XYZ file of C-alpha atoms in Angstrom:
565
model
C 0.000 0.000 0.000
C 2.958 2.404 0.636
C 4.160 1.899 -2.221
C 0.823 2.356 -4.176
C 0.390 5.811 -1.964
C 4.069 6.985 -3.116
C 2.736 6.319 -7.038
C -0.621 8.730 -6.854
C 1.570 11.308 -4.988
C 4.390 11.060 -7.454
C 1.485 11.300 -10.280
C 0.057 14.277 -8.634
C 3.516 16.209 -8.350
C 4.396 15.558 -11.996
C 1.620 15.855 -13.542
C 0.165 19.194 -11.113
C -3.226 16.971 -10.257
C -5.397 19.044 -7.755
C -6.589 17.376 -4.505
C -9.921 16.249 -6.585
C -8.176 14.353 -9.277
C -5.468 12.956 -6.832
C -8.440 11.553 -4.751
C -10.123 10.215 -7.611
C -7.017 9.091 -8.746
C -6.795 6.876 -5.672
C -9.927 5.778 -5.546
C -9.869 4.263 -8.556
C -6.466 2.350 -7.675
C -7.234 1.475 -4.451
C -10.964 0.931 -4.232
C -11.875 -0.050 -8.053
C -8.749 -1.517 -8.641
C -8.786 -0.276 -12.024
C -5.346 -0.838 -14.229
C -3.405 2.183 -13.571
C -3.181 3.352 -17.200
C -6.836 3.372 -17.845
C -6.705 5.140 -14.157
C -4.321 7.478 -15.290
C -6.257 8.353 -18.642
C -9.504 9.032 -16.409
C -7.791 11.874 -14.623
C -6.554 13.239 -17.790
C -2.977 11.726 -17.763
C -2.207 10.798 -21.588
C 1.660 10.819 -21.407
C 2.139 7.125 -20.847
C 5.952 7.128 -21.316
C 6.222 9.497 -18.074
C 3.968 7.550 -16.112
C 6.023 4.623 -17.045
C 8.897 6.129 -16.050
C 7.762 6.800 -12.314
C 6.427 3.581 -11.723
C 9.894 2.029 -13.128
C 11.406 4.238 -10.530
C 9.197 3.095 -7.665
C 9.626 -0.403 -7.970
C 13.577 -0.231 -8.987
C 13.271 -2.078 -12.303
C 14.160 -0.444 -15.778
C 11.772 1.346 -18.123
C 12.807 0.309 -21.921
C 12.444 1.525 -25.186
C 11.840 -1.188 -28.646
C 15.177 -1.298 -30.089
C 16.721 -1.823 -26.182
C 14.437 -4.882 -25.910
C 16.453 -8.657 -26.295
C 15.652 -9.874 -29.325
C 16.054 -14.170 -28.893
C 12.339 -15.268 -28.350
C 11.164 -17.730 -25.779
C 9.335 -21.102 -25.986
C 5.921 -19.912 -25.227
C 4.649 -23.685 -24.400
C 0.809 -22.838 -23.541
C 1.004 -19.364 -23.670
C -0.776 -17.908 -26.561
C -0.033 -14.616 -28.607
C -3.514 -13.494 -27.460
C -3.037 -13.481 -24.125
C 0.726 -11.520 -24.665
C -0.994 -9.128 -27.211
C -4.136 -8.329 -24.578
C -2.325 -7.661 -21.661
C 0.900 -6.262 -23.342
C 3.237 -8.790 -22.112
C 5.981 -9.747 -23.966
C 8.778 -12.745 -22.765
C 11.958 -12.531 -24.447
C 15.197 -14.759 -23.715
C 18.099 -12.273 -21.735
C 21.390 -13.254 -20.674
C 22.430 -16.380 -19.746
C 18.980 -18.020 -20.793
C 16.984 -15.966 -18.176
C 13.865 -14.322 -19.147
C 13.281 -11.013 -19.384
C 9.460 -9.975 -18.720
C 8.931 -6.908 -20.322
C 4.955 -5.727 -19.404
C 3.191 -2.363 -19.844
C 1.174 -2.631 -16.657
C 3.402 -3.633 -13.888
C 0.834 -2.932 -11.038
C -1.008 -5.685 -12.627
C 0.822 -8.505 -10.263
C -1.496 -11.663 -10.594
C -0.877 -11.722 -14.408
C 2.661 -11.124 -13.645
C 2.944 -13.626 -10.584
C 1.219 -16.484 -13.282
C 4.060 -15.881 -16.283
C 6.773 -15.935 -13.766
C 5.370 -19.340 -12.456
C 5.288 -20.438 -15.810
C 8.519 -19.339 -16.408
C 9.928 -20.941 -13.060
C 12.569 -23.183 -14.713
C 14.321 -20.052 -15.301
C 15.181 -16.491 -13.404
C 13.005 -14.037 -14.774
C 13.385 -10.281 -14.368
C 10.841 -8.077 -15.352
C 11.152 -4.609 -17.078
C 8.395 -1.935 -18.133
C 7.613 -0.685 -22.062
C 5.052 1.197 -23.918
C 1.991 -0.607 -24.878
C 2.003 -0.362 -28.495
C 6.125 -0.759 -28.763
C 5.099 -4.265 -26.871
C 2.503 -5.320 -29.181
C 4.764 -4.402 -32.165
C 7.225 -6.466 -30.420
C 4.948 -9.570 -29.833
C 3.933 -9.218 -33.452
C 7.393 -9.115 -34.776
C 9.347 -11.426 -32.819
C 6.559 -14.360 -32.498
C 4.468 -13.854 -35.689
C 7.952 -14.961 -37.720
C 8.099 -17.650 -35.776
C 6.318 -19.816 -37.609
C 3.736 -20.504 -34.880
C 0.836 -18.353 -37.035
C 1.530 -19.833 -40.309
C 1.783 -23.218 -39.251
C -1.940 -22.040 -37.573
C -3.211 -20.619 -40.427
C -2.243 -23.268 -42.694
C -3.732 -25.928 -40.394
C -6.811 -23.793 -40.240
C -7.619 -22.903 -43.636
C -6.782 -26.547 -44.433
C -5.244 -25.774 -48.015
C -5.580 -28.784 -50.494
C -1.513 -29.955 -51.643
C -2.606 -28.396 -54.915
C -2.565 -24.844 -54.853
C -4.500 -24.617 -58.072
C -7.186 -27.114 -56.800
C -8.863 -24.124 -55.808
C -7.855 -21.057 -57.499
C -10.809 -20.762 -59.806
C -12.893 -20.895 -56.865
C -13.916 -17.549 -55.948
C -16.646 -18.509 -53.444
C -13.372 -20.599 -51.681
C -10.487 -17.607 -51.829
C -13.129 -14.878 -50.646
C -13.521 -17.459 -47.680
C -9.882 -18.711 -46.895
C -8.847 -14.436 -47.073
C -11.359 -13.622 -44.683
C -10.540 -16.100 -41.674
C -9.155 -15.342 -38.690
C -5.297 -17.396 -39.607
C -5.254 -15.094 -42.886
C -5.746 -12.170 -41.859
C -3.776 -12.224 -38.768
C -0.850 -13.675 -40.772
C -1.349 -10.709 -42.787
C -1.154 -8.150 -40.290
C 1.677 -9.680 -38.999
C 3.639 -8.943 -42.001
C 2.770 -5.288 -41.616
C 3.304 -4.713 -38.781
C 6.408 -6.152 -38.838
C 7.381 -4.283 -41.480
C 6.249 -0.925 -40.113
C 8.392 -1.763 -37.232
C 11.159 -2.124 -39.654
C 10.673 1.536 -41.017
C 10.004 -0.531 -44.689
C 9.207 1.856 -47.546
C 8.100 -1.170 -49.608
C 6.418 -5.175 -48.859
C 7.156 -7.607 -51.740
C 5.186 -10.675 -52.243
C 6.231 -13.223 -54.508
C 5.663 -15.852 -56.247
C 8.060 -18.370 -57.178
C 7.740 -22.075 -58.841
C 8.403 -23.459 -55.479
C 8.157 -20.425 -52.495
C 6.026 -17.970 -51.803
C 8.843 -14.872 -50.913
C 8.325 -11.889 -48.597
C 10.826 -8.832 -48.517
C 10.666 -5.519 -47.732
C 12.569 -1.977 -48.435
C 14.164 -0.897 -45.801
C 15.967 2.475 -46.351
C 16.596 1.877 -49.846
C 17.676 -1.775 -49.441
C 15.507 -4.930 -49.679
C 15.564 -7.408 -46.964
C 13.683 -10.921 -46.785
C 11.704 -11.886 -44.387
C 9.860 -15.343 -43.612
C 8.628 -16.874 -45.882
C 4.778 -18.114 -45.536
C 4.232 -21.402 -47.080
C 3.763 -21.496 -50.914
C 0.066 -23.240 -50.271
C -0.990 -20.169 -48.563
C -0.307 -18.228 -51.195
C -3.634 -17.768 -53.098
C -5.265 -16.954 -49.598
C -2.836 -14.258 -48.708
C -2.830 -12.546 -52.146
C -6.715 -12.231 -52.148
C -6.836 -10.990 -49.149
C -4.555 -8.175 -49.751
C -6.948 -7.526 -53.019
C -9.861 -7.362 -50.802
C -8.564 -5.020 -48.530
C -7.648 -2.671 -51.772
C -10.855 -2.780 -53.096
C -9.281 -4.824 -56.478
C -11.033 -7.556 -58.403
C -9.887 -11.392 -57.008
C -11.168 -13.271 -60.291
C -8.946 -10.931 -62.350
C -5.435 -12.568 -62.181
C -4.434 -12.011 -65.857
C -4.110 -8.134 -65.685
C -2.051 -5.443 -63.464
C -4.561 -3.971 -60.963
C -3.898 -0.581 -58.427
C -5.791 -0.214 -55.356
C -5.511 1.509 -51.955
C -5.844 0.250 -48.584
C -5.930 3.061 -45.167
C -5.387 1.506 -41.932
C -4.327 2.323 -38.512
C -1.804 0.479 -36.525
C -1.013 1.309 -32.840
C -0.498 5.336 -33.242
C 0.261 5.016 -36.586
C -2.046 6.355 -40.036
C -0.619 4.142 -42.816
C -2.117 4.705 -46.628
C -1.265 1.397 -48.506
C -1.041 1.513 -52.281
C -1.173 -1.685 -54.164
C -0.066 -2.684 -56.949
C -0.482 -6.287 -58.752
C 1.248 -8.017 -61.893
C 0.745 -10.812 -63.240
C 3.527 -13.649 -63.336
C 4.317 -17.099 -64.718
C 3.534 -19.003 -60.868
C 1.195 -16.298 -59.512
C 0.221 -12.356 -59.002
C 2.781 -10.308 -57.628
C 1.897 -7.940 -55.231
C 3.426 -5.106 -53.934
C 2.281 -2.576 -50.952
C 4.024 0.705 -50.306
C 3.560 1.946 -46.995
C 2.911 6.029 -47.119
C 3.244 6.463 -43.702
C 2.301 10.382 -42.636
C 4.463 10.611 -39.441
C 7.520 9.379 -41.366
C 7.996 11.585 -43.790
C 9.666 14.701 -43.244
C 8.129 18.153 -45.599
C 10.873 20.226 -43.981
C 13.507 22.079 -46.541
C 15.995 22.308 -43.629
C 16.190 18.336 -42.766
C 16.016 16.827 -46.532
C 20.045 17.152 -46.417
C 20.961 20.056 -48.303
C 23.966 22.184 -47.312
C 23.522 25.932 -46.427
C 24.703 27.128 -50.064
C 22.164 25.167 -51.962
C 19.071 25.711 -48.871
C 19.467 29.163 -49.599
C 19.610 28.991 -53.524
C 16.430 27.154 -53.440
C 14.655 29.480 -50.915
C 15.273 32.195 -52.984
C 14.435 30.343 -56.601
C 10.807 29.588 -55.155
C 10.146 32.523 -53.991
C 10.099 33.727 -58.324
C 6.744 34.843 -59.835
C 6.747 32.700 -62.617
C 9.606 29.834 -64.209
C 9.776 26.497 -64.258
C 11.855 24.289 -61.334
C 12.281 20.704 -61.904
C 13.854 17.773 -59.598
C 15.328 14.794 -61.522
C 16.470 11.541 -60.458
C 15.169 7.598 -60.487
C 12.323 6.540 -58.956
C 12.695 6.255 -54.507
C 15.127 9.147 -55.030
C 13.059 11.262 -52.825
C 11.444 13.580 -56.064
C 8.207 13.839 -54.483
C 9.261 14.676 -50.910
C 11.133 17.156 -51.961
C 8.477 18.857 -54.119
C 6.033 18.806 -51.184
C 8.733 20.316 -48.930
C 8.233 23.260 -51.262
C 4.914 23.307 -51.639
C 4.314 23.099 -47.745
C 6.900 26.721 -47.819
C 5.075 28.125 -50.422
C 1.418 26.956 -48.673
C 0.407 30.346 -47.539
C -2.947 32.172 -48.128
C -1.999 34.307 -50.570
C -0.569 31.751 -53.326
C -3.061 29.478 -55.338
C -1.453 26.078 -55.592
C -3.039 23.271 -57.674
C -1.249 19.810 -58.556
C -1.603 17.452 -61.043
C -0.119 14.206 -60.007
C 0.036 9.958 -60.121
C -0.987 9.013 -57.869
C -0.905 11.748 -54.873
C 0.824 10.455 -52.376
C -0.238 12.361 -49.561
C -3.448 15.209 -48.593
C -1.850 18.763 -48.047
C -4.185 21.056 -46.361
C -4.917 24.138 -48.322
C -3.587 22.676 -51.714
C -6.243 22.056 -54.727
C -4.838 18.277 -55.369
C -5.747 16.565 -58.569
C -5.318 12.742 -59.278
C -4.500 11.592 -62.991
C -6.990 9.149 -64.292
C -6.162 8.096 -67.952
C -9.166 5.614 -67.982
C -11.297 8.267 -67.772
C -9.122 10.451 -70.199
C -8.187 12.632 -66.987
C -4.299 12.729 -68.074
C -1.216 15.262 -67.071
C -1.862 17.529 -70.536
C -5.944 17.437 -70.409
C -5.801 18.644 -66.233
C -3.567 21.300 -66.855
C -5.245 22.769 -70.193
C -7.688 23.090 -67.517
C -5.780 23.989 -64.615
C -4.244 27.226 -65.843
C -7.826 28.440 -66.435
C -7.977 28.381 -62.898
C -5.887 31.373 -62.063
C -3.077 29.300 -60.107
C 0.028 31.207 -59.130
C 2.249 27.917 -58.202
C 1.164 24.615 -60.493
C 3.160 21.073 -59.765
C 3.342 18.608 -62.004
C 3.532 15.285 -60.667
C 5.901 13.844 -63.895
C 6.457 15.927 -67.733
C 6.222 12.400 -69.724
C 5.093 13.496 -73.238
C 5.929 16.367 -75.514
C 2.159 17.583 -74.648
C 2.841 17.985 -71.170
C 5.973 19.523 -71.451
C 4.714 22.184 -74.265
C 1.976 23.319 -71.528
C 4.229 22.958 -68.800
C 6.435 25.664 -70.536
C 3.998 27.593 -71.628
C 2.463 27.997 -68.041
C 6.346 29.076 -67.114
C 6.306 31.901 -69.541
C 2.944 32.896 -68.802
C 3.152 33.943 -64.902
C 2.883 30.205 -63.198
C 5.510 29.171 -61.187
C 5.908 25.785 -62.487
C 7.442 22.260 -60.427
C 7.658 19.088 -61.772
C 10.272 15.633 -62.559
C 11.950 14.454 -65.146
C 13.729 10.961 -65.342
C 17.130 11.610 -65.618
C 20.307 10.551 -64.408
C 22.156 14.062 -63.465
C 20.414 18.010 -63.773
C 21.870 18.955 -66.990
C 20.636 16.166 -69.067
C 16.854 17.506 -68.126
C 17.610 19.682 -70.643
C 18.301 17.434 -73.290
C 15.269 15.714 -72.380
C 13.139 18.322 -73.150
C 14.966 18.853 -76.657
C 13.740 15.329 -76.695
C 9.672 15.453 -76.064
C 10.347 18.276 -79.259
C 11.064 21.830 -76.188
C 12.284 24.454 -78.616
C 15.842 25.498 -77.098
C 14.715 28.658 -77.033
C 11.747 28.400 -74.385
C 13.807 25.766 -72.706
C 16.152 28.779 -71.951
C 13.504 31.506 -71.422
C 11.124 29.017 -68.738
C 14.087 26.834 -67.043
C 15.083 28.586 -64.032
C 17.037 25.773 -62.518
C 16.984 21.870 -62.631
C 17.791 19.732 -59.285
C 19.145 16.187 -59.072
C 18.998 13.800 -56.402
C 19.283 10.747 -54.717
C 19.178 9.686 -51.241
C 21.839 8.133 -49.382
C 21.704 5.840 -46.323
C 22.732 7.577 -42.976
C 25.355 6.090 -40.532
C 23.773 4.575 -37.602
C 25.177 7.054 -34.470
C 24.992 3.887 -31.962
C 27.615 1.982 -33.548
C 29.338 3.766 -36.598
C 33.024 3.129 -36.849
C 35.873 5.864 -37.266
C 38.994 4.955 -39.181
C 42.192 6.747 -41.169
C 40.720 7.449 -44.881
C 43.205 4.627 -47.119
C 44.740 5.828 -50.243
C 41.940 4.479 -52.560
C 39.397 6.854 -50.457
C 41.924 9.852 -50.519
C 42.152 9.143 -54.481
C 38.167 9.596 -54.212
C 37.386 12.333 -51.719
C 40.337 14.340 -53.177
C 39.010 14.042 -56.779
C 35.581 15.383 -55.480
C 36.902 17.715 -52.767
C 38.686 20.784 -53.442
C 41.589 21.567 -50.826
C 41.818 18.529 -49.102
C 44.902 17.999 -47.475
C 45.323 15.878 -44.794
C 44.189 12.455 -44.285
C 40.811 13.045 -42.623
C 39.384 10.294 -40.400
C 35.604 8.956 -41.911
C 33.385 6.445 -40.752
C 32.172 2.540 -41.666
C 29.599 1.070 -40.805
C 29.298 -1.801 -38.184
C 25.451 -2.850 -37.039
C 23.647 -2.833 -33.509
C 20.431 -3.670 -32.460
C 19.117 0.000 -32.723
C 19.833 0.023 -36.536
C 18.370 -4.053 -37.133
C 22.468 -4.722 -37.709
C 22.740 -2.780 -40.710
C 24.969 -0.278 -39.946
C 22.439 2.420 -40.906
C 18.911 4.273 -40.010
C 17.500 6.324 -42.044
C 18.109 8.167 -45.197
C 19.316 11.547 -46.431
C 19.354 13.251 -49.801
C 21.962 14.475 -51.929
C 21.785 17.166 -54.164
C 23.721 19.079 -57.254
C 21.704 22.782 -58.277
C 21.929 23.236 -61.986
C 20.932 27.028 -62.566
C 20.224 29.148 -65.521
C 22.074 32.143 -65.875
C 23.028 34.377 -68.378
C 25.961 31.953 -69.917
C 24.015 28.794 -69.267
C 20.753 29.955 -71.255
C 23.280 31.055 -74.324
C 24.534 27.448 -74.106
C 21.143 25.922 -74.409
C 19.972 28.081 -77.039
C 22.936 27.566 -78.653
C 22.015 23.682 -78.709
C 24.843 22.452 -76.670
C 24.699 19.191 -74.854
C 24.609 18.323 -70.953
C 28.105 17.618 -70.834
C 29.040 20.951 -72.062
C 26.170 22.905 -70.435
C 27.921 21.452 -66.823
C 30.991 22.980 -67.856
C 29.846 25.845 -67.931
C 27.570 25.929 -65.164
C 30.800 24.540 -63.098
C 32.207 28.203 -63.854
C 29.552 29.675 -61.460
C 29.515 27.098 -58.503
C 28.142 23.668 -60.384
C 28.623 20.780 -58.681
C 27.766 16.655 -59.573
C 25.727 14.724 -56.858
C 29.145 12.813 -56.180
C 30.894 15.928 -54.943
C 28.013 16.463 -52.242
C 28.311 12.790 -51.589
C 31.745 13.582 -50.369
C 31.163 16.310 -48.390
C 28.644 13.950 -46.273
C 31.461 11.500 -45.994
C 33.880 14.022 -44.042
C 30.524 15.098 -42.143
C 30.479 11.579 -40.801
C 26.964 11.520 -42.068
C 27.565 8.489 -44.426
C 30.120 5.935 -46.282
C 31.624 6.480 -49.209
C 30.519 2.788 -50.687
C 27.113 4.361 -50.008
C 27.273 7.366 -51.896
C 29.401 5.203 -55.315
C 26.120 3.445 -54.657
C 23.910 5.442 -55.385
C 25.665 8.159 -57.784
C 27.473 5.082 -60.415
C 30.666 6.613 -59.816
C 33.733 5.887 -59.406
C-alpha cells in the first residue's frame, strides 16, 4: 500500500493533479482496482511514457524503449499470442537463458505472478515498455516464428494443390477472410512498419512464396509463408484494396488506409501478373515518417538558400530529376508546404498523390477516364493558379503546356527521369522543347538521390586509405590531410545494418546568363555542366563527399547510389 500511496503522490507532483483528481485518482487504484493506465487516462494523464517512467522508478526495475528490448524469443509452451498481445506482455530470452518480462502494466501482479510461475525453470526479471512498442514487439518477434503460419495453414486446411482451388472464388473470398489469414497478414505489416520498410514484396516463385521488404533503400527478406498459402494471402490483400480477385491475368492498383497502434498508414497496391502467380506489392505512405521540412532533406547551407530564394520567383519552371525512390516527391512537397500560404493558389496534377496537403487544390491523374497530365492542366491554368506542380512531364504535350504555363506567370514544379540536372535539358529537346523556351522558362533543374545515414549507436571511425583519398580528393577541393571517416558496423538500434535512415543528396543546376546562351545555342549536358561549373556547379558525387567528411555516411554508399567511381 505504501508503495501504491508513493505512485498517486508522485502522479500528482508531476503531472500538477489538484486534490480532486489525486483523490479520484486513488480511488480508482485502491478501491476499483482499475489498471493504472486506464486510471491514469480518467484523470486526464495521456503521457504514458512518463507515467512509465515513475512507476519504473518506484519499484527499482528499468523502463525500456523497442530497439533496447532482447531480441532471442522464448518457448511460449501454452502461452498464446492473445493473451501476450491483450495484456501487453511480452517474454523474451536475456542473458544467460533468463527471461526477461517486459509488461506495460506492472501494477497488474497476478498476471505477472502467473508468467513468472510459468517461467519458473528459469530467473526471470521483469522490465516496463510502452503498450504499443510491446505489441509491435509480440507481433514481430513471435508472428515470424512460424507458430501463425503453421496455424493458419492448419486452419484454412489448403488442399496440396494450390490450383485445386484457385478458380474458386466462393473458396479464396472465404480462406482471405478467416481469422489465420488475416492475422498472418497483419503480422507482415506490422512487422514491417516496425522495420521503417518503404516497400512489402510478395512473390511468387515455382516453389516459395517470398516476402521482402525496403528498408531504407535496401531490400531485406523476411519469412517466408508457405507457398500453399499463397492464393489466400494474395486475395486478401486484393480485398482489402478494393481490387477484383477473379482478375489474375491483368495489373490492378488499389488503396488500402489503416491504422496500426499510433500510426495512419495509406497502402497503395499494386499487382502483376507472373508465370507461378500475381505479384503484389504494398508501399507503406506512412504520414508521421515523412519529413516536408527544406531544412532536414540534407541540403547544405549554399544550396538551402539557392532554393529558398528560386521559389520565392513569380513565374519559371523548377524541376527535380532523379530515379524513382530518389526522394522527387518529398522534396516537391517540402516546397509546396513553404510556399502553402494564403496568398498563393497552388493546384497539382499528379500519379498518384501520395499524400493530402491542407490548403492545396490536389488533382489525381486518371487516364481511364481520359483525366491525363496535358488534359488537367489545359484546364488547370484556367484556374488562375500562381504555383502549379506537375507530378511527372512524360510526353511532348505535357511539357509544351508545362512551358507555356512558365512563360505565362505560373511558377511551375515538376520531374523528369534523368540521371544528373543537366541532361533535363536534353530531355526536353527530346519530347520536341524548342531550345529557345527551354532557356527563357528553365530557371534551374535539381538532381537527387538519397543516401543511407550512418547509424550514431555503432558507426566506426577509421584513417581514410589511399583508394578513399584518391576519391574524396578528386571530389573535394583543398583537401589535405588524411581526414578520419566512418564505416559502418550494425547494432540492435539500426536491425544490424549499420544504418537508419536516409538523407538526400543534391547538385543545383541554374540558368544564368551563360548557361541559357549554351542551351539556345544547342549544346549538350556535358558541355552545359561545364559551364555551369564556372559559377559554382557541382555533380551529386561531390556532395556525396562532403557527407562522408561530415560523418553523415560511407563512401561505398554514396558510389552506390551516384554510379561513380
Amino acid at each position: 500500500m505504501d508503495l501504491a500511496r508513493d505512485l498517486v503522490e508522485e502522479l500528482a507532483r508531476e503531472f500538477g493533479l489538484g486534490d480532486e483528481k489525486k483523490a479520484g485518482l486513488r480511488e480508482l487504484l485502491y478501491s476499483l482496482n482499475w489498471p493504472l493506465l486506464e486510471a491514469a487516462k480518467q484523470m486526464d494523464i495521456t503521457d504514458e511514457e512518463r507515467v512509465l517512467r515513475i512507476v519504473a522508478s518506484l519499484l527499482g526495475i528499468p523502463y525500456l524503449r523497442s530497439h533496447e528490448y532482447p531480441e532471442k524469443p522464448v518457448l511460449l509452451d501454452g502461452v498464446s499470442i492473445d493473451f501476450l498481445r491483450h495484456h501487453a506482455i511480452l517474454p523474451l530470452q536475456g542473458e544467460n537463458s533468463d527471461v526477461v518480462l517486459i509488461i506495460n502494466e506492472p501494477w497488474d501482479l497476478t498476471t505477472t505472478s502467473l508468467l513468472e510461475k510459468h517461467f519458473s525453470g528459469s530467473r526471470v526479471s521483469v522490465a516496463v515498455g510502452h503498450g504499443d512498442e510491446i505489441r509491435t514487439a509480440i507481433d514481430r518477434i513471435y508472428g515470424a516464428m512460424g507458430g501463425i503460419t503453421g496455424e493458419a495453414e492448419e486452419s484454412v486446411d489448403v488442399p496440396v494443390g494450390v490450383d485445386v482451388y484457385e478458380d474458386d472464388l466462393d473458396r479464396l473470398r472465404g480462406l482471405a477472410q478467416e481469422a489465420p489469414v488475416v492475422r498472418l497478414v497483419n503480422v507482415l505489416l506490422t512487422r514491417a512498419l516496425d522495420m521503417r520498410a518503404s516497400d512489402i514484396h510478395f512473390e511468387p516463385t515455382e516453389k516459395a512464396f517470398k516476402v521482402r521488404c525496403r528498408v531504407d533503400g535496401v531490400l531485406y527478406e523476411l519469412d517466408s509463408p508457405p507457398k500453399s498459402m499463397q492464393p489466400a494471402i494474395i486475395s486478401r490483400l486484393k480485398l482489402m484494396a478494393n481490387m477484383d480477385i477473379a482478375e489474375r491475368r491483368l495489373p490492378q492498383d488499389g488503396r488500402i488506409k489503416l491504422r496500426f497502434g499510433h500510426r495512419d498508414v495509406d497502402i497503395r497496391v499494386s499487382t502483376a501478373p507472373t508465370i507461378y502467380g500475381e505479384s503484389v506489392v504494398l508501399r507503406l505512405l506512412s504520414q508521421e515518417a515523412v519529413e516536408y521540412n527544406l531544412e532536414k532533406l540534407g541540403m547544405d547551407s549554399q544550396q538551402l538558400k539557392i532554393v529558398t530564394e528560386l521559389i520565392e520567383r513569380p513565374y519559371g519552371m523548377i524541376l527535380v530529376t532523379g530515379p524513382t525512390g530518389s526522394g522527387k516527391t518529398t522534396t516537391l512537397y517540402a516546397i509546396l508546404r513553404r510556399l502553402n500560404t494564403a496568398t498563393k493558389k497552388i493546384i497539382t496534377v499528379e500519379d498518384p498523390v501520395e499524400y493530402q496537403i491542407d490548403g492545396i487544390n490536389q488533382i489525381q491523374v486518371k487516364p481511364q477516364i481520359n483525366l491525363t497530365f496535358a488534359n488537367a492542366l489545359r484546364s488547370l491554368v484556367r484556374q488562375d493558379p500562381d504555383v502549379l506542380l506537375i507530378g511527372e512531364i512524360r510526353d511532348h504535350e505535357t511539357a509544351d503546356i508545362a512551358v507555356e504555363s512558365a512563360l505565362t506567370g505560373h511558377l511551375v514544379f515538376s520531374t523528369l527521369h534523368t540521371n544528373d540536372a543537366p541532361g533535363a535539358i536534353t530531355r526536353l529537346r527530346d519530347l520536341g522543347i524548342e531550345s529557345f523556351l527551354i532557356a527563357d522558362s528553365v530557371l534551374a533543374v535539381m538532381a537527387q538521390r538519397l543516401v543511407r545515414v550512418l547509424c550514431e549507436e555503432c558507426r566506426e571511425p577509421y584513417e581514410a586509405t589511399d583508394e578513399d583519398m584518391n576519391l574524396l580528393q578528386r571530389w573535394t577541393p583543398h583537401l589535405d590531410e588524411r581526414p578520419v571517416i566512418f564505416r559502418h558496423r550494425g547494432c540492435r538500434k539500426c536491425g544490424f545494418t549499420g544504418y537508419r535512415g536516409r538523407q538526400g543528396i543534391f547538385e543545383l543546376f541554374i540558368v544564368r546568363d551563360r548557361v541559357r546562351s549554351g542551351i539556345v545555342a544547342g549544346k549538350d549536358a556535358g558541355e552545359l555542366a561545364r559551364l555551369a561549373s564556372d559559377l559554382g556547379y557541382r555533380p551529386l558525387i561531390s556532395q556525396g563527399c562532403q557527407k562522408v567528411l561530415q560523418g553523415i555516411t560511407t563512401i561505398s554508399e554514396v558510389l552506390r547510389v551516384t554510379s561513380l567511381t
